[in-house]
Short mmCIF file of C-alpha atoms and ligand atoms in Angstrom, two decimals:
data_model
loop_
_atom_site.label_atom_id
_atom_site.label_comp_id
_atom_site.label_asym_id
_atom_site.label_seq_id
_atom_site.Cartn_x
_atom_site.Cartn_y
_atom_site.Cartn_z
CA MET Q 1 185.32 -77.42 -58.91
CA LYS Q 2 182.75 -77.03 -56.21
CA GLU Q 3 181.60 -80.10 -54.27
CA ARG Q 4 178.06 -81.17 -55.33
CA ILE Q 5 175.35 -80.69 -52.96
CA TRP Q 6 172.90 -83.49 -53.19
CA LEU Q 7 169.08 -83.57 -52.59
CA SER Q 8 168.82 -86.08 -49.82
CA LEU Q 9 171.76 -88.29 -48.74
CA ALA Q 10 171.70 -90.77 -45.99
CA ARG Q 11 173.75 -90.04 -42.81
CA MET Q 12 175.34 -92.78 -40.61
CA GLY Q 13 175.28 -92.01 -36.84
CA GLY Q 14 178.06 -94.46 -35.78
CA HIS Q 15 175.99 -96.97 -34.02
CA GLU Q 16 175.01 -99.05 -37.13
CA GLN Q 17 178.29 -101.11 -37.61
CA ALA Q 18 178.05 -102.43 -33.88
CA PHE Q 19 174.65 -103.99 -34.60
CA VAL Q 20 175.86 -105.29 -37.97
CA GLN Q 21 178.97 -106.76 -36.31
CA GLU Q 22 176.92 -108.40 -33.61
CA ALA Q 23 174.81 -110.18 -36.35
CA PHE Q 24 178.08 -111.53 -37.81
CA ASP Q 25 179.50 -112.43 -34.45
CA THR Q 26 176.40 -114.45 -33.52
CA ASN Q 27 175.95 -115.91 -37.00
CA TRP Q 28 172.57 -114.21 -37.54
CA VAL Q 29 173.35 -113.31 -41.26
CA VAL Q 30 169.79 -114.17 -42.36
CA PRO Q 31 166.39 -112.81 -42.80
CA LEU Q 32 164.86 -112.53 -39.29
CA GLY Q 33 166.91 -112.48 -36.21
CA PRO Q 34 167.45 -110.29 -32.94
CA ASN Q 35 168.06 -107.16 -34.95
CA VAL Q 36 164.76 -107.45 -36.72
CA ASP Q 37 162.92 -107.93 -33.47
CA GLY Q 38 164.88 -105.02 -31.90
CA PHE Q 39 164.22 -102.67 -34.74
CA GLU Q 40 160.58 -103.53 -34.70
CA LYS Q 41 160.47 -102.66 -31.00
CA ASP Q 42 162.29 -99.41 -31.43
CA LEU Q 43 159.83 -98.36 -34.06
CA GLU Q 44 156.92 -99.32 -31.99
CA SER Q 45 158.03 -97.35 -29.06
CA PHE Q 46 158.87 -94.33 -31.23
CA LEU Q 47 155.46 -94.36 -32.92
CA GLY Q 48 153.39 -95.04 -29.83
CA GLU Q 49 149.66 -95.81 -30.06
CA ASP Q 50 150.27 -99.41 -29.16
CA ARG Q 51 150.99 -100.47 -32.84
CA GLN Q 52 152.60 -103.58 -34.14
CA VAL Q 53 155.40 -103.06 -36.60
CA VAL Q 54 156.51 -105.63 -39.15
CA ALA Q 55 159.89 -104.91 -40.82
CA LEU Q 56 160.00 -105.78 -44.53
CA SER Q 57 162.34 -105.61 -47.41
CA SER Q 58 160.93 -102.32 -48.81
CA GLY Q 59 158.13 -99.74 -48.49
CA THR Q 60 156.82 -101.08 -51.72
CA ALA Q 61 156.51 -104.58 -50.25
CA ALA Q 62 154.73 -103.10 -47.18
CA LEU Q 63 152.18 -101.43 -49.48
CA HIS Q 64 151.72 -104.70 -51.37
CA LEU Q 65 151.13 -106.74 -48.18
CA GLY Q 66 148.99 -103.89 -46.74
CA LEU Q 67 146.61 -104.11 -49.63
CA LEU Q 68 146.62 -107.83 -49.55
CA LEU Q 69 145.62 -107.79 -45.72
CA LEU Q 70 142.81 -105.24 -46.47
CA GLY Q 71 141.41 -108.02 -48.90
CA VAL Q 72 142.12 -106.23 -52.24
CA GLU Q 73 141.73 -108.73 -55.00
CA ALA Q 74 141.97 -108.80 -58.82
CA GLY Q 75 139.38 -106.63 -60.42
CA ASP Q 76 138.85 -104.40 -57.33
CA GLU Q 77 139.31 -100.64 -57.46
CA VAL Q 78 141.62 -98.96 -55.08
CA ILE Q 79 141.70 -95.12 -54.71
CA CYS Q 80 145.19 -93.71 -54.56
CA GLN Q 81 146.57 -90.15 -54.27
CA SER Q 82 147.54 -89.08 -57.77
CA PHE Q 83 150.34 -86.71 -56.45
CA THR Q 84 152.96 -89.31 -55.25
CA PHE Q 85 155.85 -91.56 -56.14
CA ALA Q 86 154.83 -94.53 -58.34
CA ALA Q 87 155.63 -97.01 -55.52
CA SER Q 88 152.37 -95.85 -53.76
CA ALA Q 89 150.35 -97.08 -56.94
CA ASN Q 90 152.33 -99.98 -58.32
CA PRO Q 91 151.29 -102.53 -55.76
CA ILE Q 92 147.52 -102.03 -56.70
CA SER Q 93 148.55 -103.36 -60.11
CA TYR Q 94 150.62 -106.24 -58.51
CA LEU Q 95 147.28 -107.58 -57.27
CA GLY Q 96 145.49 -107.20 -60.52
CA ALA Q 97 143.48 -104.42 -58.94
CA LYS Q 98 142.65 -101.09 -60.70
CA PRO Q 99 143.93 -97.72 -59.46
CA VAL Q 100 141.59 -94.70 -59.27
CA PHE Q 101 143.35 -91.49 -58.85
CA VAL Q 102 142.39 -88.53 -56.60
CA ASP Q 103 144.00 -85.18 -56.75
CA SER Q 104 145.44 -83.12 -53.84
CA GLU Q 105 144.13 -80.01 -52.15
CA ALA Q 106 146.38 -76.86 -52.08
CA ASP Q 107 147.05 -76.61 -48.17
CA THR Q 108 149.01 -80.02 -47.50
CA TRP Q 109 149.37 -81.03 -51.25
CA ASN Q 110 147.95 -84.35 -50.35
CA MET Q 111 144.61 -86.12 -51.04
CA ASP Q 112 141.62 -83.79 -51.25
CA PRO Q 113 138.93 -85.24 -48.89
CA ALA Q 114 136.06 -83.70 -50.82
CA LEU Q 115 137.28 -85.15 -54.05
CA LEU Q 116 137.72 -88.41 -52.42
CA GLU Q 117 134.06 -88.68 -51.39
CA ALA Q 118 133.04 -87.55 -54.95
CA ALA Q 119 135.19 -90.30 -56.43
CA ILE Q 120 133.88 -92.90 -54.07
CA CYS Q 121 130.21 -91.95 -54.91
CA ASP Q 122 130.93 -91.86 -58.66
CA ARG Q 123 132.75 -95.24 -58.70
CA LYS Q 124 129.78 -96.74 -56.94
CA ALA Q 125 127.38 -95.13 -59.48
CA LYS Q 126 129.60 -96.38 -62.47
CA THR Q 127 130.64 -99.79 -61.30
CA GLY Q 128 128.00 -100.78 -58.78
CA LYS Q 129 130.83 -101.35 -56.31
CA TYR Q 130 132.72 -99.24 -53.69
CA PRO Q 131 136.49 -99.05 -53.95
CA LYS Q 132 138.19 -101.65 -51.82
CA ALA Q 133 140.89 -99.35 -50.16
CA ILE Q 134 142.15 -95.89 -49.93
CA ILE Q 135 145.82 -94.93 -50.13
CA PRO Q 136 146.55 -91.30 -48.97
CA VAL Q 137 150.22 -90.15 -48.83
CA HIS Q 138 152.10 -87.74 -46.51
CA LEU Q 139 154.07 -86.24 -49.37
CA TYR Q 140 157.32 -84.66 -48.50
CA GLY Q 141 156.51 -85.50 -44.86
CA MET Q 142 153.51 -83.16 -44.74
CA PRO Q 143 150.61 -84.81 -42.96
CA THR Q 144 147.59 -85.36 -44.95
CA GLN Q 145 144.14 -84.17 -43.65
CA MET Q 146 143.74 -87.64 -42.13
CA GLU Q 147 140.78 -86.61 -39.91
CA GLU Q 148 138.69 -85.72 -42.97
CA ILE Q 149 139.96 -88.68 -45.03
CA MET Q 150 139.23 -91.21 -42.17
CA GLU Q 151 135.67 -89.62 -41.71
CA VAL Q 152 134.85 -90.10 -45.44
CA ALA Q 153 136.39 -93.55 -45.41
CA SER Q 154 134.33 -94.73 -42.44
CA ARG Q 155 131.22 -93.28 -43.96
CA TYR Q 156 131.55 -95.83 -46.75
CA ASN Q 157 133.24 -98.54 -44.60
CA ILE Q 158 136.43 -98.45 -46.78
CA PRO Q 159 139.76 -99.21 -45.01
CA VAL Q 160 142.71 -96.75 -45.29
CA LEU Q 161 146.34 -97.77 -46.00
CA GLU Q 162 148.40 -94.82 -44.91
CA ASP Q 163 151.65 -94.30 -47.16
CA ALA Q 164 153.86 -92.70 -44.52
CA ALA Q 165 157.08 -93.57 -46.41
CA GLU Q 166 158.21 -90.05 -46.42
CA ALA Q 167 156.69 -89.12 -43.18
CA LEU Q 168 158.57 -90.97 -40.27
CA GLY Q 169 158.64 -88.38 -37.32
CA SER Q 170 155.73 -86.20 -38.73
CA THR Q 171 152.79 -85.86 -36.53
CA LEU Q 172 149.12 -84.74 -37.01
CA ASN Q 173 147.55 -83.22 -33.80
CA GLY Q 174 150.60 -84.85 -31.98
CA GLN Q 175 149.92 -88.33 -33.35
CA ALA Q 176 152.63 -90.15 -35.30
CA CYS Q 177 152.06 -90.40 -39.17
CA GLY Q 178 151.76 -94.04 -40.07
CA THR Q 179 149.47 -94.68 -37.01
CA LEU Q 180 146.41 -92.77 -38.33
CA GLY Q 181 145.07 -95.12 -40.88
CA ASP Q 182 143.93 -98.83 -40.67
CA LEU Q 183 147.43 -99.87 -41.70
CA GLY Q 184 150.52 -97.67 -42.31
CA VAL Q 185 153.69 -98.05 -44.38
CA LEU Q 186 157.26 -96.70 -43.72
CA SER Q 187 160.34 -96.74 -46.04
CA PHE Q 188 163.97 -96.99 -45.06
CA ASN Q 189 165.35 -96.45 -48.59
CA GLY Q 190 168.68 -94.65 -48.76
CA ASN Q 191 167.03 -91.13 -49.23
CA LYS Q 192 164.26 -91.41 -46.50
CA MET Q 193 164.30 -90.20 -42.91
CA ILE Q 194 166.53 -93.20 -41.85
CA THR Q 195 168.04 -95.88 -44.01
CA THR Q 196 168.55 -99.66 -43.66
CA SER Q 197 170.17 -99.49 -47.15
CA GLY Q 198 166.76 -100.43 -48.36
CA GLY Q 199 163.80 -101.54 -46.38
CA GLY Q 200 160.27 -100.84 -45.07
CA ALA Q 201 157.71 -101.58 -42.54
CA LEU Q 202 153.96 -102.26 -42.19
CA ILE Q 203 152.38 -100.70 -39.15
CA CYS Q 204 149.55 -102.84 -37.85
CA ARG Q 205 146.64 -102.18 -35.35
CA THR Q 206 146.36 -105.83 -34.14
CA LYS Q 207 148.75 -108.61 -33.30
CA ALA Q 208 146.66 -110.81 -35.59
CA GLN Q 209 147.30 -108.46 -38.56
CA ALA Q 210 151.00 -108.43 -37.84
CA GLU Q 211 151.22 -112.19 -37.74
CA LYS Q 212 149.34 -112.41 -40.99
CA ALA Q 213 151.80 -109.94 -42.61
CA LYS Q 214 154.70 -112.02 -41.35
CA PHE Q 215 153.10 -115.15 -42.73
CA TYR Q 216 152.70 -113.69 -46.23
CA ALA Q 217 156.15 -112.06 -46.01
CA THR Q 218 157.79 -115.63 -45.49
CA GLN Q 219 156.22 -117.61 -48.36
CA ALA Q 220 152.98 -118.25 -46.57
CA ARG Q 221 154.26 -121.38 -44.92
CA ASP Q 222 151.57 -123.27 -43.00
CA GLN Q 223 152.23 -125.08 -39.66
CA ALA Q 224 153.98 -128.37 -40.31
CA ALA Q 225 157.37 -129.98 -40.08
CA HIS Q 226 157.70 -130.16 -43.87
CA TYR Q 227 156.86 -127.20 -46.16
CA GLU Q 228 153.23 -127.00 -46.57
CA HIS Q 229 151.49 -124.01 -48.47
CA SER Q 230 147.84 -123.31 -49.00
CA GLN Q 231 148.33 -119.70 -50.16
CA ILE Q 232 150.64 -117.62 -52.37
CA GLY Q 233 153.44 -116.06 -50.38
CA TYR Q 234 156.17 -113.49 -50.78
CA ASN Q 235 159.79 -113.18 -49.73
CA TYR Q 236 159.40 -109.80 -48.18
CA ARG Q 237 161.04 -110.00 -44.70
CA MET Q 238 163.80 -107.59 -43.73
CA SER Q 239 167.23 -109.17 -43.27
CA ASN Q 240 169.03 -109.21 -39.77
CA ILE Q 241 171.77 -107.24 -41.35
CA CYS Q 242 169.58 -104.38 -42.75
CA ALA Q 243 167.72 -104.23 -39.40
CA GLY Q 244 171.00 -103.82 -37.73
CA VAL Q 245 171.65 -100.64 -39.72
CA GLY Q 246 168.09 -99.61 -38.81
CA ARG Q 247 168.71 -100.00 -35.07
CA GLY Q 248 171.75 -97.92 -35.33
CA GLN Q 249 169.88 -95.34 -37.32
CA MET Q 250 167.20 -95.04 -34.55
CA PHE Q 251 169.83 -93.21 -32.39
CA ILE Q 252 169.90 -90.33 -34.90
CA LEU Q 253 166.33 -90.25 -36.01
CA LYS Q 254 165.33 -87.46 -33.74
CA ASP Q 255 168.47 -85.39 -34.88
CA ASN Q 256 167.63 -86.13 -38.51
CA ILE Q 257 164.13 -84.80 -38.04
CA ALA Q 258 165.40 -81.64 -36.33
CA ARG Q 259 167.91 -81.08 -38.96
CA ARG Q 260 165.63 -81.25 -41.91
CA GLN Q 261 163.21 -79.02 -40.11
CA ALA Q 262 165.97 -76.47 -39.37
CA ILE Q 263 166.99 -76.51 -43.16
CA HIS Q 264 163.34 -75.85 -43.95
CA LYS Q 265 163.32 -72.94 -41.63
CA GLN Q 266 166.33 -71.46 -43.21
CA TYR Q 267 164.95 -71.65 -46.75
CA GLN Q 268 161.75 -70.12 -45.40
CA GLN Q 269 163.54 -67.22 -43.62
CA TRP Q 270 165.66 -66.42 -46.69
CA LEU Q 271 163.14 -66.91 -49.45
CA THR Q 272 159.94 -65.55 -48.06
CA GLY Q 273 158.91 -62.25 -49.69
CA ILE Q 274 160.85 -62.87 -52.83
CA PRO Q 275 158.39 -62.16 -55.77
CA GLY Q 276 157.02 -65.33 -57.21
CA LEU Q 277 158.74 -67.69 -54.83
CA GLN Q 278 156.74 -69.71 -52.12
CA VAL Q 279 158.37 -72.20 -49.71
CA MET Q 280 155.88 -74.96 -48.97
CA ASP Q 281 154.79 -74.63 -45.37
CA ARG Q 282 152.36 -76.28 -42.97
CA PRO Q 283 148.81 -75.06 -43.03
CA SER Q 284 148.75 -74.90 -39.17
CA GLU Q 285 150.56 -76.08 -36.02
CA ALA Q 286 148.60 -79.35 -36.03
CA PHE Q 287 150.42 -80.45 -39.13
CA ASP Q 288 153.96 -81.00 -37.84
CA SER Q 289 155.97 -82.06 -40.88
CA ASN Q 290 159.40 -83.71 -40.74
CA PHE Q 291 160.08 -81.63 -43.83
CA TRP Q 292 161.78 -84.71 -45.47
CA LEU Q 293 162.17 -82.38 -48.50
CA SER Q 294 161.94 -78.63 -48.49
CA CYS Q 295 159.89 -77.58 -51.57
CA LEU Q 296 159.47 -74.30 -53.47
CA THR Q 297 157.01 -73.23 -55.99
CA ILE Q 298 157.87 -70.60 -58.62
CA ASP Q 299 155.23 -68.43 -60.27
CA PRO Q 300 157.09 -67.62 -63.55
CA GLU Q 301 155.14 -64.48 -64.22
CA GLN Q 302 156.04 -62.97 -60.95
CA ALA Q 303 159.40 -64.48 -60.51
CA GLY Q 304 160.61 -63.58 -64.14
CA PHE Q 305 161.89 -67.31 -64.55
CA SER Q 306 160.53 -70.77 -64.50
CA ARG Q 307 160.98 -73.80 -62.25
CA GLU Q 308 163.19 -75.39 -64.85
CA ASP Q 309 165.15 -72.16 -65.41
CA LEU Q 310 166.03 -72.32 -61.78
CA ARG Q 311 166.76 -75.96 -61.75
CA LEU Q 312 169.24 -75.74 -64.50
CA VAL Q 313 171.12 -72.71 -62.83
CA LEU Q 314 171.39 -74.76 -59.60
CA ASP Q 315 172.57 -77.77 -61.53
CA ALA Q 316 175.22 -75.62 -63.23
CA GLN Q 317 176.34 -74.59 -59.73
CA GLN Q 318 176.63 -78.18 -58.68
CA ILE Q 319 173.41 -78.17 -56.63
CA GLU Q 320 170.98 -80.90 -57.20
CA SER Q 321 167.26 -79.92 -56.98
CA ARG Q 322 164.27 -81.88 -58.58
CA PRO Q 323 160.82 -81.13 -59.92
CA LEU Q 324 158.08 -82.30 -57.67
CA TRP Q 325 156.48 -85.75 -58.26
CA LYS Q 326 154.72 -86.13 -61.65
CA PRO Q 327 151.05 -87.00 -60.76
CA MET Q 328 150.19 -90.59 -61.52
CA HIS Q 329 147.18 -89.73 -63.83
CA LEU Q 330 149.78 -88.08 -66.12
CA GLN Q 331 152.05 -91.17 -66.13
CA PRO Q 332 151.86 -93.22 -69.40
CA VAL Q 333 151.77 -96.45 -67.44
CA PHE Q 334 148.51 -95.43 -65.79
CA ALA Q 335 146.87 -93.90 -68.91
CA GLY Q 336 143.19 -94.61 -68.88
CA ALA Q 337 142.96 -95.06 -65.20
CA PRO Q 338 139.88 -93.06 -63.78
CA VAL Q 339 140.97 -89.72 -62.20
CA TYR Q 340 139.10 -87.14 -60.03
CA GLU Q 341 141.06 -83.93 -60.30
CA ARG Q 342 140.93 -80.18 -60.27
CA GLY Q 343 144.40 -79.33 -61.63
CA VAL Q 344 146.08 -78.94 -58.24
CA SER Q 345 148.74 -81.58 -58.62
CA GLU Q 346 149.35 -80.77 -62.41
CA GLN Q 347 150.06 -77.15 -61.42
CA LEU Q 348 152.38 -78.24 -58.50
CA PHE Q 349 154.24 -80.40 -60.91
CA GLU Q 350 154.64 -77.61 -63.27
CA LEU Q 351 155.75 -75.04 -60.67
CA GLY Q 352 157.35 -76.92 -57.99
CA LEU Q 353 160.95 -77.76 -57.05
CA CYS Q 354 162.55 -79.86 -54.18
CA LEU Q 355 165.54 -78.29 -52.73
CA PRO Q 356 168.59 -80.00 -50.97
CA SER Q 357 167.29 -81.13 -47.66
CA GLY Q 358 169.37 -83.96 -46.29
CA PRO Q 359 170.78 -84.03 -42.77
CA VAL Q 360 174.31 -84.09 -44.08
CA LEU Q 361 173.90 -80.56 -45.40
CA THR Q 362 175.99 -78.02 -43.47
CA ASP Q 363 174.85 -74.47 -42.88
CA ALA Q 364 177.30 -73.34 -45.44
CA ASP Q 365 175.72 -75.70 -47.99
CA VAL Q 366 172.22 -74.31 -47.42
CA GLU Q 367 173.77 -70.78 -47.64
CA ARG Q 368 175.20 -71.70 -50.98
CA VAL Q 369 171.79 -72.91 -52.29
CA VAL Q 370 170.12 -69.75 -51.04
CA LYS Q 371 172.62 -67.40 -52.33
CA THR Q 372 172.42 -69.14 -55.83
CA ILE Q 373 168.69 -68.69 -55.85
CA LEU Q 374 168.85 -65.10 -54.55
CA GLU Q 375 171.46 -64.09 -57.14
CA PHE Q 376 169.35 -65.61 -59.87
CA CYS Q 377 166.37 -63.74 -58.66
CA ALA Q 378 168.42 -60.42 -58.60
CA VAL Q 379 169.28 -60.93 -62.28
CA HIS Q 380 165.76 -61.47 -63.38
CA GLN Q 381 164.04 -59.08 -61.00
CA GLY Q 382 166.56 -56.34 -61.03
CA VAL Q 383 166.89 -55.87 -57.31
C1 PLP P 401 159.90 -94.16 -51.03
C2 PLP P 401 158.47 -94.27 -51.20
C3 PLP P 401 157.84 -95.46 -51.24
C4 PLP P 401 158.47 -96.83 -51.44
O1 PLP P 401 159.37 -97.18 -50.50
P1 PLP P 401 160.58 -98.21 -50.94
O2 PLP P 401 161.17 -98.52 -49.57
O3 PLP P 401 161.56 -97.37 -51.75
O4 PLP P 401 160.06 -99.35 -51.77
C5 PLP P 401 156.39 -95.49 -51.33
N1 PLP P 401 155.74 -94.31 -51.24
C6 PLP P 401 156.34 -93.07 -51.16
C7 PLP P 401 155.54 -91.81 -51.14
C8 PLP P 401 157.76 -93.01 -51.23
O5 PLP P 401 158.29 -91.79 -51.25
#
C-alpha cells in the first residue's frame, strides 16, 4: 500500500521543543509569558511596517476581536468575501451583526473591488446605513487587490479587517499581507504556513489598539486589585506553551514559504499546456503569493473529465486533494444573506481543486501527484 500524500501537513523544525521545555523549566505553563512576548516580537519583525501583533488562541478569535475593535455591533452589516472559509464570516454572527457577501474577481480569486463598491452603495440605498466593516481574504495565499479595496473603503470611510490567515509570507508590492488593512488576522492552525498547534494573531496599527485587543482577550478586566469588569470580555489569549511552538516555527517560516512556492512551480511546469487544466498563478509580479495551497481548475469539456473525476482518482491513489472553498452565499447557514456576485466563485467551486502542497512533501511525492494527473489525462485525451 502506498503511503498517503496529504494536502497540507505541519512540519516541525527542531527548535520548538526547546522553547516549550523552557516554559516548563521556568514554570510559565499559563496563558501569557515570555514565549508569547517573544513570538509577538518575532512576528512584528517579520511583518515590518511597525505593526503591533497580539497573539491569540485562534485566527477566528482574532477576527472576532478585530470586528469588535472596529466598532461592529448587533444589527450592523459587515461585508465579507464570499469565496472563503466559514471562519472569515462566523465572527460577524458572533456579534449579532449581519454578513453581506461579495464575489471574487477572476485574477486573484479574491474580493472584486468594483462589486464591493456596488454592494456598499446598494446597502446604503436599501438600509440607509453604510456597512460597518469590510473583510477581504487572501485566499490560498494569493494577495487580494488591496490597493483598490482600500481606495473604495476609504471613499466611504469603512474600515478594513484583512483576513491573512492563509497568507503569512505573501506580499503585495513588497508589503506583507496582514499589514495592508486597518487590522490584519493571521492563523497558526495545524495546516497553515506555521503552526502553534492552534492559534492566531491580530495585527494592529497602534499600541492603543493592541492594548485594547489584549484587554478584551483577557476577560476585559479593569484596573483594580479585585476583579472589576465594566465590559464583556473573552478568553482569547495564546498560551505560553503554544507560543513556544510558534517561536520555534519562526526558524523555518522562510523555508516553508520557499518550499510551497517551489511545489507550485513544479505543478505549473508539468501541468501547463494540458488541455482543460489551469494551475492558478499570480496575475503579476506584484502579487507574491506564498502558494499556501496550489490550486488547479479543470474545464471538463476540454479535459474530458471533471474536477470530481480527478479528485476520486487521486484519492484512489492515496493522494488527498480537495475542492476549492464553497462560497459563503451558497452555504445553508448563510441562506438569505445579501450577496453581490457575478458567478466567479460559484464557477471556481465547481471547477477547482487544491493539490497537496505542504512543506513535508518530497520531490518524489510531487512527482507522484503529477504522474497520476498526467496518466489520467492521457486516458481521457488519448495522448
Ligand atoms: C484558517 C482560516 C481562518 C481561521 O483560523 P483559525 O486559526 O483556524 O481559527 C480564517 N480565515 C481563513 C481564510 C482561514 O483559512
